[in-house]
Tab-separated table of C-alpha atoms in Angstrom:
chain	number	residue	atom	x	y	z
E	76	UNK	CA	63.626	23.277	-13.685
E	77	UNK	CA	62.844	26.444	-13.508
E	78	UNK	CA	61.995	28.983	-10.488
E	79	UNK	CA	58.915	29.115	-12.394
E	80	UNK	CA	57.793	25.343	-13.232
E	81	UNK	CA	59.822	24.471	-9.440
E	82	UNK	CA	56.520	27.516	-7.925
E	83	UNK	CA	53.518	26.011	-10.228
E	84	UNK	CA	54.716	22.239	-9.575
E	85	UNK	CA	55.150	23.410	-5.140
E	86	UNK	CA	51.480	25.179	-6.306
E	87	UNK	CA	49.715	22.332	-7.422
E	88	UNK	CA	50.678	20.406	-5.007
E	89	UNK	CA	49.579	22.571	-2.409
E	90	UNK	CA	46.182	22.356	-3.628
E	91	UNK	CA	45.533	18.791	-3.982
E	92	UNK	CA	44.757	17.943	-0.108
E	93	UNK	CA	42.103	20.733	-1.176
E	94	UNK	CA	41.407	19.096	-4.369
E	95	UNK	CA	40.753	16.168	-2.604
E	96	UNK	CA	38.152	17.524	-0.062
E	97	UNK	CA	35.938	19.498	-2.389
E	98	UNK	CA	35.552	16.067	-4.629
E	99	UNK	CA	34.335	13.757	-1.744
E	100	UNK	CA	31.742	16.593	-0.844
E	101	UNK	CA	30.712	16.683	-3.866
E	102	UNK	CA	30.443	12.813	-3.776
E	103	UNK	CA	28.407	13.405	-0.541
E	104	UNK	CA	26.415	15.681	-1.899
E	105	UNK	CA	24.968	12.829	-4.707
E	106	UNK	CA	24.783	10.163	-2.582
E	107	UNK	CA	21.853	11.686	-0.385
E	108	UNK	CA	18.942	10.209	-0.255
E	109	UNK	CA	16.099	11.324	-3.296
E	110	UNK	CA	13.787	10.855	-0.743
E	111	UNK	CA	12.837	14.110	0.790
E	112	UNK	CA	8.811	13.348	2.282
E	113	UNK	CA	8.860	16.083	5.087
E	114	UNK	CA	6.927	13.304	7.092
E	115	UNK	CA	8.612	10.824	7.141
E	116	UNK	CA	11.705	9.170	6.484
E	117	UNK	CA	12.970	5.450	3.641
E	118	UNK	CA	14.017	4.370	7.238
E	119	UNK	CA	11.149	4.615	8.817
E	120	UNK	CA	9.077	3.335	6.380
E	121	UNK	CA	11.150	0.084	5.860
E	122	UNK	CA	10.555	-0.029	9.707
E	123	UNK	CA	6.711	0.125	8.933
E	124	UNK	CA	7.345	-2.285	5.484
E	125	UNK	CA	8.963	-4.764	6.647
E	126	UNK	CA	12.222	-4.031	4.195
E	127	UNK	CA	13.935	-1.791	2.750
E	128	UNK	CA	11.913	1.371	1.001
E	129	UNK	CA	12.587	3.249	-1.454
E	130	UNK	CA	10.696	6.767	-0.981
E	131	UNK	CA	9.540	8.962	-3.453
E	132	UNK	CA	8.343	12.939	-3.255
E	133	UNK	CA	6.024	15.154	-4.911
E	134	UNK	CA	5.006	18.526	-3.985
E	135	UNK	CA	1.437	19.853	-3.666
E	136	UNK	CA	0.666	21.749	-7.270
E	137	UNK	CA	-2.670	23.529	-7.452
E	138	UNK	CA	-5.706	21.086	-6.596
E	139	UNK	CA	-2.850	18.180	-5.625
E	140	UNK	CA	-1.506	16.654	-2.347
E	141	UNK	CA	1.589	16.583	-1.125
E	142	UNK	CA	2.320	12.542	-1.929
E	143	UNK	CA	4.998	10.121	-0.442
E	144	UNK	CA	5.164	7.404	-1.716
E	145	UNK	CA	7.136	4.402	0.404
E	146	UNK	CA	7.651	1.056	-1.403
E	147	UNK	CA	8.879	-1.789	-0.890
E	148	UNK	CA	9.131	-5.279	-3.629
E	149	UNK	CA	10.327	-8.633	-3.582
E	150	UNK	CA	10.451	-11.063	-5.880
E	151	UNK	CA	6.196	-12.042	-6.020
E	152	UNK	CA	4.840	-8.365	-3.873
E	153	UNK	CA	4.833	-5.324	-3.639
E	154	UNK	CA	3.939	-2.744	-0.164
E	155	UNK	CA	3.418	0.400	0.195
E	156	UNK	CA	2.659	3.356	2.346
E	157	UNK	CA	1.542	6.637	0.256
E	158	UNK	CA	1.166	9.392	2.029
E	159	UNK	CA	-1.191	12.556	1.051
E	160	UNK	CA	-1.113	15.862	2.642
E	161	UNK	CA	-2.733	19.205	1.252
E	162	UNK	CA	-3.588	22.654	3.102
E	163	UNK	CA	-7.765	23.707	2.625
E	164	UNK	CA	-9.220	26.146	3.689
E	165	UNK	CA	-12.309	23.969	4.557
E	166	UNK	CA	-10.745	20.837	6.199
E	167	UNK	CA	-13.381	19.587	7.465
E	168	UNK	CA	-16.038	19.179	4.923
E	169	UNK	CA	-13.119	18.128	2.578
E	170	UNK	CA	-11.925	14.920	5.337
E	171	UNK	CA	-15.735	13.589	5.613
E	172	UNK	CA	-15.234	13.251	1.321
E	173	UNK	CA	-12.249	11.635	1.811
E	174	UNK	CA	-13.637	8.724	4.816
E	175	UNK	CA	-16.689	8.297	2.467
E	176	UNK	CA	-13.482	5.930	0.612
E	177	UNK	CA	-14.747	3.781	4.851
E	178	UNK	CA	-17.616	3.935	4.547
E	179	UNK	CA	-19.723	2.110	7.716
E	180	UNK	CA	-16.395	0.766	8.578
E	181	UNK	CA	-14.564	3.526	10.158
E	182	UNK	CA	-13.239	3.196	13.399
E	183	UNK	CA	-11.946	6.868	15.188
E	184	UNK	CA	-8.562	6.711	16.848
E	185	UNK	CA	-7.954	9.130	19.514
E	186	UNK	CA	-5.156	11.378	19.862
E	187	UNK	CA	-4.018	11.912	16.146
E	188	UNK	CA	-5.025	15.022	15.054
E	189	UNK	CA	-8.487	15.724	14.807
E	190	UNK	CA	-11.213	12.943	13.527
E	191	UNK	CA	-8.803	10.464	12.705
E	192	UNK	CA	-10.410	7.581	11.432
E	193	UNK	CA	-8.676	4.218	9.854
E	194	UNK	CA	-11.011	0.883	7.128
E	195	UNK	CA	-9.491	-1.849	5.832
E	196	UNK	CA	-10.225	-1.399	1.933
E	197	UNK	CA	-10.047	-4.721	0.105
E	198	UNK	CA	-9.799	-4.526	-3.691
E	199	UNK	CA	-10.558	-7.477	-6.349
E	200	UNK	CA	-6.668	-7.963	-6.599
E	201	UNK	CA	-5.513	-10.090	-3.261
E	202	UNK	CA	-3.677	-7.607	-1.762
E	203	UNK	CA	-5.250	-5.432	1.412
E	204	UNK	CA	-5.018	-2.286	2.335
E	205	UNK	CA	-5.758	-0.177	5.135
E	206	UNK	CA	-6.093	3.713	5.166
E	207	UNK	CA	-6.405	6.603	7.968
E	208	UNK	CA	-8.173	9.757	6.945
E	209	UNK	CA	-7.343	12.981	9.514
E	210	UNK	CA	-6.624	16.932	9.857
E	211	UNK	CA	-3.876	18.741	11.641
E	212	UNK	CA	-5.471	22.176	11.647
E	213	UNK	CA	-5.953	23.075	7.948
E	214	UNK	CA	-4.193	20.454	7.001
E	215	UNK	CA	-6.232	17.196	5.609
E	216	UNK	CA	-3.572	13.471	5.324
E	217	UNK	CA	-4.759	10.164	4.390
E	218	UNK	CA	-2.104	6.442	4.613
E	219	UNK	CA	-2.898	3.565	2.902
E	220	UNK	CA	-0.367	0.744	3.982
E	221	UNK	CA	-1.058	-2.163	1.043
E	222	UNK	CA	0.277	-5.033	0.697
E	223	UNK	CA	-0.443	-6.755	-2.597
E	224	UNK	CA	-0.351	-10.541	-1.044
E	225	UNK	CA	-3.154	-12.162	0.096
E	226	UNK	CA	-1.229	-13.608	3.463
E	227	UNK	CA	1.484	-11.364	3.504
E	228	UNK	CA	3.669	-12.981	5.851
E	229	UNK	CA	4.542	-9.245	6.917
E	230	UNK	CA	1.728	-7.004	6.737
E	231	UNK	CA	-1.537	-9.359	8.012
E	232	UNK	CA	-4.927	-7.593	8.584
E	233	UNK	CA	-3.705	-6.943	12.460
E	234	UNK	CA	-0.163	-5.794	11.900
E	235	UNK	CA	-1.129	-3.431	8.959
E	236	UNK	CA	-3.628	-1.369	11.053
E	237	UNK	CA	-0.987	-1.433	13.339
E	238	UNK	CA	1.300	0.636	10.535
E	239	UNK	CA	-1.255	2.677	9.899
E	240	UNK	CA	-1.572	3.993	12.585
E	241	UNK	CA	1.655	4.675	13.818
E	242	UNK	CA	2.527	5.810	10.498
E	243	UNK	CA	-1.018	8.299	11.019
E	244	UNK	CA	1.004	9.054	14.725
E	245	UNK	CA	3.723	9.890	13.279
E	246	UNK	CA	2.524	12.368	10.541
E	247	UNK	CA	0.258	14.019	12.193
E	248	UNK	CA	3.195	14.827	14.816
E	249	UNK	CA	4.931	16.148	12.531
E	250	UNK	CA	2.296	18.842	10.971
E	251	UNK	CA	1.534	19.880	14.681
């Protein structure tokens, strides 16, 4: 083996730890969660839904709010936590429009943003959902916690209200 070959071998051996470090760094970057929800993380959402949740984030675009959707799926159910946030110049008017989904059943929520309210939405499918509508300065937010099970043992009517309220506290706090 010539001197040139020995020098190349030593260089290759010396670079091995550096290459290993770079490979591991690339692997760690690829293992990061895809959800980039600015207001709630998957662990918190999973805690609210009663188990592991998978999150998706869609950034705001012209005329569309930013949307975070967290889903927990089981053999016979799907539980979701959906957050929308939009920046609007006339937030109060937009809030009144969004709150119309609740009708007269809206309950005012204290200390959650400005003018926040909550209501139960019952649909034709067997599940339930809770809706929170509120604002922080020029941001309108909605929180929807839903289950497809009519008699969900985790998201009962009462616990669903509590979970929606907790999610609204988190989102409003992050918007301040």
